[in-house]
Amino acid sequence: MTIEYQERAIDRHFAAFICRQSPVAGTLGDLFPLLVSLASSAVGKGHICLNLADIEGQTVMADNRTFLLSRFDVLVELLKRSTVVSFPGGPLRPLVLDASGRLYLYRYWRYEQELGRILLQKAGTAFNNIDEAVLRDGLARLFPESADSKSDRQKDAAVVGMHRQFCVISGGPGTGKTSTVVRILALLLEQDIGRKQRIAMAAPTGKAAARLKTSINNIKHTLDCSDEVRSAIPDDVVTIHRLLGTLSGSTRFRYSARNPLPYDTVIIDEASMVALPLMSLLVTALKPAARLILLGDRDQLASVEAGSVLGDICKAGAESPHSPLGSSLVMLEKNYRFQPGSGIADVSRAVNGGFEKESLELLKSSADDIIWQKLPAREELQNSLINKVVEGYQSYLHAASASEALELFDRFRVLCALREGPYGVSGLNHTVESILARKGLIRPASPFYRGRPVLITVNNYAMRLFNGDTGILFPDPEQGGVLRVFFAAPDGGVRSIAPERLPLHETAFAITIHKSQGSEFDRVLMILPPADSEILTRELLYTGITRAKKSVEIWANEDVFCSAVRKKTTRNSGFNF
């Protein structure tokens, strides 16, 4: 088998730098720098390490040259001869080769080791100060008995979350993850020890944090608990970066193992989006006795950066259900959002299971909430989109206020897999703008026009704007109708800034499925490219489909869709939970 390796400049320069640090490296031929470059490339592709077993005996084409990779044992011996490669327990060196033949950049090996060690320790540690009588009373009130065993999984999650230092609650959209964790907080606050707890809640993006805050406020008023407990349930949610305390001009955080976070309970939502480096830094910054609860959907897309931490934890826990880690994992199955027979629920399950024929048949069924359409040709795309775009976006463009516009805008979104090309974010945003302009709904004479939706693409702590935040340009009546960019505020209102002060951003009529994580829309139009791509996987489709609460429409070619359903994302790691 031949591997077409597109060597990035950073991989090539990293390999050259590493080889200069080792007087032996030059004697190892061209194969050693290639292995170093492949290890760097693996991290760029989302892996934590390079698994030598995956590449042994392969032919690699890189930089217009062909390399034949040796057997596994030969590659291992080659790396052992280098003075820049160490082994677990050995001296600190830039690369680490473990006993299973996985080659790491040292930093990622250390992240993995620290995270695994702390999570295992927490999973095996129980709290011995829980008043069981108070807990039983709270469980009976907050989780009434049900004939459906699937719904009892929420109560199981609450018991685990109360008794263990580490708890993972995973489930698809609508399975009640947030509802469960709010009830855990109520149970905790009913305990004497709980009233003294300092509690923090965080999410990977500002959008996800705002959604969690809104959900908590909506849920806690429905709980069967005292007013004192209800008012004590915190609703302040921050990004993980803000929780850890970013330091200006530094890649480090204020809180670390040397200066632990001051919280007794830490809850992280949308944990599937958290990459290995950030998750490791978060966990090492916890107090030794702190409770950690992770919420997330293990079947969603993994983090953009290296690692698939939530997926690795859930896989390890499911494979060893009686281990400390397995006992800390609860999978929620009952869906409270979709009724039986829901097309969205059925298709998402089929896609997640890798059943391509069943997925396609369900898409073409007569379900009211899911629609299939063959992908229009490039020259027909704009005309095909006219009705969908006008129907989806005209209501927010006629809104009477900025807050109304923000609420109406989240009722519909165009999602795509790629960034570039006519079927990607750049092309589709241009197409949507052209359609809306022709219909007289917008006037894009300048980059800052009334109704333009913008998506923030970086974190800017000074302005309290974060990657994933969505705003809309709208006249500000308090400033004579001048255009400003309005964003949803944490208190449920809106706040605005001058367009010229926006950090890096892009137009957001169409966004990538990756960027849609942590968001929900009433209706979704998902457009796949005409040709297959390595980015098209079942996790991508599942994530896009489950962003919709009421209906989803998919435009795609059958062969491209089926190929994506067959492909499951795998990321190499060496977690040994």
Coordinates of C-alpha atoms in Angstrom, one line a residue:
M1 CA 0.0 0.0 0.0
T2 CA 1.2 3.5 -0.9
I3 CA 0.7 6.4 1.5
E4 CA 0.5 9.9 -0.2
Y5 CA 2.0 12.0 2.5
Q6 CA 1.5 15.8 2.1
E7 CA 4.4 17.1 4.2
R8 CA 3.6 20.4 5.8
A9 CA 6.4 23.0 6.1
I10 CA 6.1 22.8 9.9
D11 CA 6.6 19.1 9.9
R12 CA 9.7 19.3 7.7
H13 CA 11.3 22.1 9.8
F14 CA 10.5 20.3 13.0
A15 CA 12.2 17.1 11.7
A16 CA 15.2 19.1 10.6
F17 CA 15.5 20.8 14.0
I18 CA 15.2 17.5 15.9
C19 CA 17.9 15.9 13.7
R20 CA 20.2 18.8 14.4
Q21 CA 19.9 18.1 18.2
S22 CA 21.2 14.5 17.8
P23 CA 24.7 13.7 16.7
V24 CA 23.5 10.2 15.8
A25 CA 20.5 11.2 13.7
G26 CA 22.6 11.9 10.6
T27 CA 23.8 8.3 10.6
L28 CA 20.3 7.0 10.5
G29 CA 19.6 7.9 6.9
D30 CA 16.5 9.6 5.4
L31 CA 14.1 7.3 7.3
F32 CA 14.6 8.9 10.7
P33 CA 13.7 12.4 9.7
L34 CA 10.7 11.0 7.8
L35 CA 9.4 9.3 11.0
V36 CA 9.9 12.5 13.0
S37 CA 8.0 14.4 10.3
L38 CA 5.2 11.8 10.3
A39 CA 4.9 12.1 14.1
S40 CA 4.5 15.9 13.8
S41 CA 2.0 15.4 11.0
A42 CA 0.0 12.9 13.1
V43 CA -0.6 15.6 15.7
G44 CA -1.7 18.0 13.0
K45 CA -4.3 15.5 11.9
G46 CA -5.7 15.1 15.4
H47 CA -3.8 12.1 16.6
I48 CA -1.9 12.1 19.9
C49 CA 0.8 9.8 18.6
L50 CA 2.1 8.0 15.5
N51 CA 1.5 4.3 15.7
L52 CA 4.4 2.5 14.0
A53 CA 2.2 -0.7 13.6
D54 CA 0.0 1.4 11.2
I55 CA 2.8 2.3 8.9
E56 CA 5.2 -0.7 8.9
G57 CA 5.9 -2.1 5.4
Q58 CA 4.1 0.9 3.7
T59 CA 5.4 2.9 0.8
V60 CA 5.4 6.6 1.6
M61 CA 5.6 9.2 -1.1
A62 CA 6.8 12.5 0.3
D63 CA 8.6 15.5 -1.2
N64 CA 8.6 13.8 -4.6
R65 CA 10.6 10.9 -3.1
T66 CA 9.5 7.3 -2.3
F67 CA 10.3 5.6 1.0
L68 CA 9.8 2.0 1.9
L69 CA 9.1 1.7 5.6
S70 CA 10.7 -1.3 7.3
R71 CA 9.1 -3.9 9.6
F72 CA 7.8 -2.8 13.0
D73 CA 10.8 -4.2 14.9
V74 CA 13.3 -2.5 12.5
L75 CA 11.5 0.9 12.9
V76 CA 11.6 0.5 16.7
E77 CA 15.3 -0.3 16.7
L78 CA 16.0 2.6 14.4
L79 CA 14.3 5.0 16.9
K80 CA 16.1 3.5 19.9
R81 CA 19.4 4.4 18.4
S82 CA 18.6 8.1 18.4
T83 CA 19.6 10.3 21.4
V84 CA 16.5 12.5 20.9
V85 CA 14.1 9.6 21.6
S86 CA 13.4 8.5 25.1
F87 CA 11.2 5.8 26.7
P88 CA 8.7 6.1 29.6
G89 CA 10.6 6.6 32.8
G90 CA 13.8 7.6 30.9
P91 CA 15.4 11.0 30.5
L92 CA 13.5 13.9 29.1
R93 CA 13.9 14.1 25.3
P94 CA 11.9 15.7 22.5
L95 CA 10.3 12.3 21.4
V96 CA 9.0 9.4 23.4
L97 CA 8.6 5.8 22.1
D98 CA 6.4 3.7 24.4
A99 CA 6.5 -0.1 24.8
S100 CA 3.7 -0.6 22.2
G101 CA 5.6 1.2 19.4
R102 CA 3.8 4.6 19.6
L103 CA 5.9 7.6 18.9
Y104 CA 5.0 10.8 20.7
L105 CA 6.1 14.4 20.7
Y106 CA 7.1 14.7 24.4
R107 CA 4.5 17.3 25.3
Y108 CA 1.6 15.2 24.1
W109 CA 2.9 12.1 25.9
R110 CA 3.1 14.1 29.1
Y111 CA -0.4 15.5 28.6
E112 CA -1.7 11.9 28.1
Q113 CA 0.1 10.5 31.1
E114 CA -1.0 13.3 33.5
L115 CA -4.6 13.1 32.3
G116 CA -4.9 9.4 32.6
R117 CA -3.3 9.3 36.0
I118 CA -5.5 11.9 37.5
L119 CA -8.8 10.6 36.0
L120 CA -8.1 7.1 37.1
Q121 CA -7.3 8.3 40.6
K122 CA -10.5 10.4 40.8
A123 CA -12.6 7.5 39.3
G124 CA -11.4 5.3 42.1
T125 CA -12.1 7.8 44.9
A126 CA -15.5 8.0 46.6
F127 CA -16.8 10.7 48.9
N128 CA -17.5 9.5 52.4
N129 CA -19.3 12.6 53.7
I130 CA -22.6 12.1 51.9
D131 CA -25.8 12.0 54.1
E132 CA -27.5 9.0 52.5
A133 CA -30.9 9.7 54.0
V134 CA -30.9 13.2 52.6
L135 CA -29.7 11.9 49.3
R136 CA -32.5 9.2 49.1
D137 CA -35.1 11.8 49.8
G138 CA -33.7 14.2 47.1
L139 CA -33.5 11.4 44.5
A140 CA -37.1 10.5 45.1
R141 CA -38.3 14.1 44.6
L142 CA -36.0 15.1 41.7
F143 CA -36.1 11.8 39.8
P144 CA -39.6 10.3 40.3
E145 CA -40.0 6.6 39.6
S146 CA -40.6 5.7 36.0
A147 CA -41.6 2.5 34.3
D148 CA -39.0 3.3 31.6
S149 CA -35.7 1.9 32.7
K150 CA -33.9 4.2 30.2
S151 CA -35.1 7.3 32.1
D152 CA -33.7 5.8 35.3
R153 CA -30.3 6.3 33.9
Q154 CA -30.6 10.0 34.9
K155 CA -31.0 8.9 38.5
D156 CA -28.0 6.5 38.1
A157 CA -25.9 9.5 36.8
A158 CA -27.0 11.5 39.8
V159 CA -25.9 8.8 42.2
V160 CA -22.5 8.5 40.5
G161 CA -22.1 12.2 40.3
M162 CA -22.8 12.6 44.1
H163 CA -20.6 9.7 45.3
R164 CA -17.5 9.8 43.0
Q165 CA -14.8 12.4 42.3
F166 CA -15.1 11.8 38.6
C167 CA -18.3 11.3 36.6
V168 CA -19.0 11.2 32.8
I169 CA -22.6 11.7 31.6
S170 CA -22.8 11.1 27.9
G171 CA -25.8 11.0 25.5
G172 CA -27.2 12.4 22.3
P173 CA -29.0 15.7 22.0
G174 CA -32.3 15.7 24.0
T175 CA -31.3 12.9 26.4
G176 CA -31.3 15.3 29.4
K177 CA -27.6 15.8 30.2
T178 CA -28.1 19.3 31.4
S179 CA -31.3 18.5 33.2
T180 CA -29.5 15.7 35.1
V181 CA -26.5 17.9 36.1
V182 CA -28.8 20.7 37.4
R183 CA -30.5 18.1 39.6
I184 CA -27.1 16.9 40.8
L185 CA -26.3 20.4 41.9
A186 CA -29.6 20.5 43.8
L187 CA -28.8 17.2 45.5
L188 CA -25.4 18.5 46.4
L189 CA -26.7 21.8 47.8
E190 CA -29.2 19.9 50.0
Q191 CA -26.3 18.3 51.7
D192 CA -24.6 20.1 54.7
I193 CA -21.3 19.7 53.0
G194 CA -22.7 20.9 49.7
R195 CA -23.8 24.3 51.1
K196 CA -20.1 25.1 51.6
Q197 CA -19.1 24.0 48.1
R198 CA -17.6 26.3 45.5
I199 CA -18.9 25.3 42.1
A200 CA -17.7 26.2 38.6
M201 CA -19.2 25.5 35.3
A202 CA -17.5 25.9 31.9
A203 CA -17.7 25.0 28.2
P204 CA -15.2 25.1 25.4
T205 CA -16.8 28.1 23.6
G206 CA -18.7 31.2 24.5
K207 CA -21.7 30.0 22.5
A208 CA -21.8 26.7 24.4
A209 CA -21.4 28.5 27.7
A210 CA -24.3 30.8 26.9
R211 CA -26.5 27.9 26.0
L212 CA -25.7 26.1 29.2
K213 CA -26.4 29.2 31.2
T214 CA -29.8 29.6 29.6
S215 CA -30.7 25.9 30.1
I216 CA -29.8 26.0 33.8
N217 CA -32.0 29.1 34.3
N218 CA -34.9 27.4 32.6
I219 CA -34.5 24.1 34.4
K220 CA -33.8 25.1 38.0
H221 CA -37.2 26.9 38.3
T222 CA -39.0 23.5 37.6
L223 CA -37.2 21.6 40.3
D224 CA -39.0 20.1 43.3
C225 CA -36.7 21.6 45.9
S226 CA -36.7 24.5 48.4
D227 CA -36.4 28.1 47.3
E228 CA -33.1 28.3 49.2
V229 CA -31.6 25.4 47.2
R230 CA -33.0 26.7 43.9
S231 CA -31.6 30.2 44.4
A232 CA -28.2 28.7 45.4
I233 CA -27.8 26.7 42.1
P234 CA -25.2 28.7 40.2
D235 CA -25.8 29.8 36.7
D236 CA -22.6 31.5 35.8
V237 CA -20.9 29.6 33.0
V238 CA -17.5 30.6 31.5
T239 CA -15.2 29.3 28.8
I240 CA -12.6 26.8 30.0
H241 CA -9.9 29.3 29.0
R242 CA -11.5 31.9 31.2
L243 CA -11.9 29.4 34.1
L244 CA -8.2 28.6 34.0
G245 CA -7.3 32.3 33.7
T246 CA -5.4 33.3 30.5
L247 CA -2.3 35.4 31.1
S248 CA -1.7 38.2 28.7
G249 CA 1.3 37.5 26.4
S250 CA 1.6 34.0 27.6
T251 CA 0.5 30.5 26.6
R252 CA 0.2 29.5 30.3
F253 CA -2.7 29.9 32.6
R254 CA -3.1 31.5 36.1
Y255 CA -4.3 28.2 37.6
S256 CA -2.2 25.0 37.5
A257 CA -1.0 22.2 39.7
R258 CA 1.0 24.8 41.7
N259 CA -1.9 27.2 42.0
P260 CA -5.0 25.0 41.9
L261 CA -8.5 26.2 41.0
P262 CA -10.4 27.2 44.2
Y263 CA -13.5 25.1 43.3
D264 CA -14.8 21.9 45.0
T265 CA -17.0 20.9 42.0
V266 CA -16.2 21.6 38.4
I267 CA -18.6 20.8 35.5
I268 CA -17.6 20.8 31.9
D269 CA -20.2 20.8 29.1
E270 CA -19.6 19.8 25.5
A271 CA -16.6 17.8 26.6
S272 CA -16.3 16.1 23.2
M273 CA -15.0 19.5 21.9
V274 CA -12.1 19.7 24.4
A275 CA -8.7 18.7 23.0
L276 CA -6.1 16.7 24.9
P277 CA -3.8 19.7 25.9
L278 CA -6.6 21.8 27.3
M279 CA -8.3 18.9 29.1
S280 CA -5.0 17.9 30.7
L281 CA -4.2 21.4 31.8
L282 CA -7.7 21.7 33.3
V283 CA -7.5 18.4 35.2
T284 CA -4.1 19.1 36.6
A285 CA -5.3 22.4 37.9
L286 CA -8.0 20.8 40.0
K287 CA -7.7 20.5 43.8
P288 CA -6.9 16.9 44.7
A289 CA -10.3 16.3 46.3
A290 CA -12.4 18.3 43.7
R291 CA -15.3 16.7 42.0
L292 CA -15.2 16.7 38.1
I293 CA -18.3 16.0 36.0
L294 CA -18.0 15.9 32.2
L295 CA -21.1 16.2 30.0
G296 CA -21.0 15.5 26.3
D297 CA -22.0 13.3 23.3
R298 CA -19.3 10.8 22.6
D299 CA -20.6 10.3 19.1
Q300 CA -20.1 13.9 18.0
L301 CA -17.1 15.2 16.2
A302 CA -13.9 15.1 18.2
S303 CA -12.0 18.3 19.0
V304 CA -10.4 20.3 16.2
E305 CA -7.0 19.9 17.9
A306 CA -5.3 16.7 18.9
G307 CA -7.1 14.0 20.8
S308 CA -10.5 12.5 21.3
V309 CA -10.6 12.5 25.1
L310 CA -14.3 12.0 25.7
G311 CA -14.5 9.3 23.2
D312 CA -11.4 7.5 24.7
I313 CA -12.9 7.7 28.2
C314 CA -16.3 6.4 27.1
K315 CA -14.7 3.6 25.0
A316 CA -12.5 2.5 27.9
G317 CA -15.3 2.7 30.4
A318 CA -17.7 0.7 28.2
E319 CA -15.0 -2.0 27.6
S320 CA -14.4 -2.4 31.4
P321 CA -17.8 -1.6 33.0
H322 CA -16.7 -2.9 36.4
S323 CA -13.5 -0.9 36.5
P324 CA -13.4 2.4 38.4
L325 CA -13.6 4.3 35.1
G326 CA -16.5 2.1 33.9
S327 CA -18.4 2.8 37.1
S328 CA -17.9 6.5 36.6
L329 CA -19.5 6.5 33.2
V330 CA -23.3 6.8 32.6
M331 CA -24.8 6.7 29.1
L332 CA -28.2 8.4 28.8
E333 CA -30.4 6.8 26.2
K334 CA -34.0 8.1 26.5
N335 CA -34.6 11.0 24.1
Y336 CA -37.0 13.7 25.4
R337 CA -36.8 15.9 22.4
F338 CA -37.8 13.6 19.6
Q339 CA -41.0 11.5 19.6
P340 CA -40.9 7.9 18.5
G341 CA -40.8 7.7 14.7
S342 CA -38.8 11.0 14.4
G343 CA -36.8 11.1 11.2
I344 CA -34.0 13.1 12.8
A345 CA -33.7 10.5 15.6
D346 CA -33.9 7.5 13.3
V347 CA -31.4 8.8 10.7
S348 CA -28.9 10.0 13.3
R349 CA -29.0 6.5 14.9
A350 CA -28.5 4.8 11.6
V351 CA -25.6 7.2 10.6
N352 CA -24.0 6.7 14.0
G353 CA -24.2 3.0 13.5
G354 CA -22.6 3.1 10.1
F355 CA -25.7 1.7 8.3
E356 CA -25.4 3.5 5.0
K357 CA -28.4 1.8 3.2
E358 CA -30.7 2.2 6.1
S359 CA -29.6 5.8 6.5
L360 CA -30.4 6.6 2.9
E361 CA -33.7 4.7 3.0
L362 CA -34.8 6.7 6.1
L363 CA -33.7 10.0 4.4
K364 CA -35.9 9.2 1.4
S365 CA -38.9 8.1 3.6
S366 CA -41.9 10.3 4.2
A367 CA -40.9 11.5 7.6
D368 CA -42.0 15.1 8.2
D369 CA -38.8 16.3 9.9
I370 CA -36.2 15.1 7.4
I371 CA -35.8 15.8 3.7
W372 CA -33.4 14.4 1.1
Q373 CA -32.5 16.2 -2.2
K374 CA -29.9 15.3 -4.8
L375 CA -27.1 17.8 -4.8
P376 CA -27.7 20.5 -7.5
A377 CA -25.0 21.1 -10.1
R378 CA -22.8 24.1 -9.5
E379 CA -24.6 26.2 -12.1
E380 CA -28.0 25.3 -10.6
L381 CA -27.0 25.8 -7.0
Q382 CA -28.0 29.5 -6.6
N383 CA -31.5 29.0 -8.1
S384 CA -32.1 25.9 -6.0
L385 CA -31.3 27.8 -2.9
I386 CA -33.5 30.9 -3.5
N387 CA -36.6 29.6 -1.8
K388 CA -34.8 28.0 1.1
V389 CA -32.7 31.0 1.9
V390 CA -35.5 33.5 1.7
E391 CA -37.8 31.4 3.8
G392 CA -35.0 30.7 6.3
Y393 CA -33.7 34.2 6.8
Q394 CA -36.3 36.8 5.9
S395 CA -38.0 36.7 9.3
Y396 CA -34.9 37.9 11.2
L397 CA -34.1 40.5 8.5
H398 CA -37.6 42.0 9.2
A399 CA -37.1 41.9 13.0
A400 CA -38.1 45.0 15.0
S401 CA -35.2 44.8 17.4
A402 CA -31.7 43.3 17.8
S403 CA -32.8 40.8 20.4
E404 CA -35.7 39.6 18.1
A405 CA -33.2 39.4 15.2
L406 CA -30.8 37.2 17.2
E407 CA -33.7 34.9 18.3
L408 CA -35.1 34.5 14.8
F409 CA -31.7 34.0 13.2
D410 CA -31.1 30.9 15.3
R411 CA -34.2 29.2 13.8
F412 CA -32.4 28.3 10.6
R413 CA -28.8 27.7 9.4
V414 CA -27.0 26.4 6.4
L415 CA -24.3 23.9 7.4
C416 CA -21.5 22.6 5.2
A417 CA -18.5 20.3 5.5
L418 CA -15.8 22.4 3.8
R419 CA -14.6 25.9 4.1
E420 CA -13.6 26.6 0.4
G421 CA -15.4 26.2 -2.9
P422 CA -18.9 26.8 -4.1
Y423 CA -20.3 24.1 -1.7
G424 CA -18.2 25.4 1.2
V425 CA -18.5 28.2 3.7
S426 CA -16.9 30.9 1.5
G427 CA -18.9 30.1 -1.6
L428 CA -22.3 29.5 0.1
N429 CA -22.0 32.7 2.1
H430 CA -21.4 34.6 -1.1
T431 CA -24.4 32.8 -2.8
V432 CA -26.7 33.5 0.1
E433 CA -25.7 37.2 0.2
S434 CA -26.4 37.4 -3.6
I435 CA -29.9 35.9 -3.2
L436 CA -30.9 38.1 -0.3
A437 CA -29.5 41.2 -2.0
R438 CA -31.5 40.4 -5.2
K439 CA -34.7 40.0 -3.1
G440 CA -34.0 43.4 -1.5
L441 CA -33.6 41.9 2.0
I442 CA -30.0 43.2 2.5
R443 CA -27.8 45.8 0.9
P444 CA -24.2 44.6 1.1
A445 CA -22.6 47.7 -0.4
S446 CA -20.0 47.5 2.4
P447 CA -18.7 44.8 4.7
F448 CA -20.8 46.2 7.5
Y449 CA -24.4 46.2 6.4
R450 CA -27.7 45.9 8.3
G451 CA -28.6 42.2 9.0
R452 CA -25.1 40.8 8.4
P453 CA -24.5 37.8 10.7
V454 CA -21.0 37.4 12.0
L455 CA -19.2 34.5 13.6
I456 CA -16.3 35.3 15.9
T457 CA -13.3 33.0 15.2
V458 CA -10.9 33.9 18.0
N459 CA -11.2 34.4 21.8
N460 CA -10.9 38.0 22.8
Y461 CA -11.2 38.2 26.6
A462 CA -10.9 42.0 26.8
M463 CA -14.1 42.3 24.7
R464 CA -15.8 39.2 26.2
L465 CA -16.1 37.8 22.7
F466 CA -15.2 34.1 22.1
N467 CA -14.7 31.7 19.3
G468 CA -18.2 30.6 18.1
D469 CA -20.1 33.7 19.3
T470 CA -22.7 34.9 16.8
G471 CA -23.7 38.5 16.3
I472 CA -25.9 40.6 14.0
L473 CA -25.4 44.1 12.6
F474 CA -28.5 46.1 13.6
P475 CA -29.4 49.8 14.0
D476 CA -28.9 50.9 17.6
P477 CA -31.9 53.1 18.6
E478 CA -30.0 54.5 21.6
Q479 CA -27.3 55.9 19.2
G480 CA -29.5 57.4 16.5
G481 CA -29.8 54.3 14.5
V482 CA -26.1 53.8 13.8
L483 CA -25.2 50.2 13.0
R484 CA -23.6 48.1 15.8
V485 CA -23.0 44.4 16.2
F486 CA -25.3 42.9 18.8
F487 CA -24.6 39.7 20.7
A488 CA -26.6 37.8 23.3
A489 CA -25.6 38.8 26.8
P490 CA -25.2 36.4 29.7
D491 CA -28.2 38.0 31.5
G492 CA -30.6 37.1 28.7
G493 CA -30.4 40.6 27.1
V494 CA -28.2 41.9 24.4
R495 CA -25.0 44.0 24.2
S496 CA -23.4 45.7 21.3
I497 CA -20.0 46.9 20.0
A498 CA -18.9 49.0 17.1
P499 CA -18.3 46.9 13.9
E500 CA -14.7 48.4 13.6
R501 CA -13.8 46.8 16.9
L502 CA -14.8 43.3 16.0
P503 CA -12.0 40.7 16.5
L504 CA -11.4 38.2 13.7
H505 CA -14.8 37.1 12.3
E506 CA -16.6 35.8 9.2
T507 CA -20.1 36.0 7.7
A508 CA -22.3 33.3 9.2
F509 CA -25.3 32.6 6.9
A510 CA -23.4 29.3 6.2
I511 CA -21.0 27.8 8.8
T512 CA -19.1 24.6 8.9
I513 CA -20.5 21.6 10.8
H514 CA -17.4 21.8 13.1
K515 CA -18.3 25.4 14.0
S516 CA -22.0 24.4 14.7
Q517 CA -21.0 22.2 17.6
G518 CA -22.6 23.5 20.8
S519 CA -25.4 25.2 18.8
E520 CA -29.0 24.2 18.1
F521 CA -31.3 25.4 15.3
D522 CA -35.0 24.8 14.6
R523 CA -34.2 23.9 11.0
V524 CA -31.0 23.0 9.3
L525 CA -30.0 22.8 5.6
M526 CA -26.9 20.6 5.3
I527 CA -25.0 20.7 2.0
L528 CA -22.3 18.2 1.2
P529 CA -19.7 18.6 -1.5
P530 CA -20.0 16.8 -4.8
A531 CA -16.8 14.7 -4.3
D532 CA -15.7 12.6 -1.4
S533 CA -13.2 14.0 1.1
E534 CA -11.4 12.6 4.1
I535 CA -13.2 15.2 6.3
L536 CA -16.6 13.5 5.4
T537 CA -17.2 11.0 8.2
R538 CA -20.2 9.6 10.0
E539 CA -19.3 11.8 13.0
L540 CA -19.6 14.9 10.8
L541 CA -23.0 13.8 9.4
Y542 CA -24.3 12.8 12.9
T543 CA -23.2 16.2 14.3
G544 CA -24.8 18.2 11.5
I545 CA -28.1 16.2 11.7
T546 CA -28.4 16.5 15.4
R547 CA -28.0 20.3 15.3
A548 CA -31.7 20.4 14.2
K549 CA -34.5 20.5 16.7
K550 CA -37.4 20.4 14.2
S551 CA -36.3 19.5 10.7
V552 CA -33.1 18.9 8.7
E553 CA -32.7 18.9 4.9
I554 CA -29.7 17.2 3.3
W555 CA -28.4 18.0 -0.2
A556 CA -25.9 15.4 -1.3
N557 CA -24.9 12.8 -3.9
E558 CA -25.8 9.3 -2.7
D559 CA -22.3 7.9 -3.2
V560 CA -20.7 10.7 -1.2
F561 CA -23.2 10.4 1.6
C562 CA -22.8 6.6 1.8
S563 CA -19.1 6.9 1.8
A564 CA -19.2 9.3 4.7
V565 CA -21.5 7.0 6.7
R566 CA -18.9 4.1 6.2
K567 CA -16.0 6.2 7.5
K568 CA -15.5 6.3 11.2
T569 CA -13.0 8.8 12.7
T570 CA -10.2 7.1 14.5
R571 CA -7.5 9.0 16.4
N572 CA -4.5 7.3 17.7
S573 CA -3.7 7.5 21.4
G574 CA -2.2 5.4 24.1
F575 CA -4.6 6.0 27.0
N576 CA -4.4 3.1 29.4
F577 CA -7.4 3.7 31.7

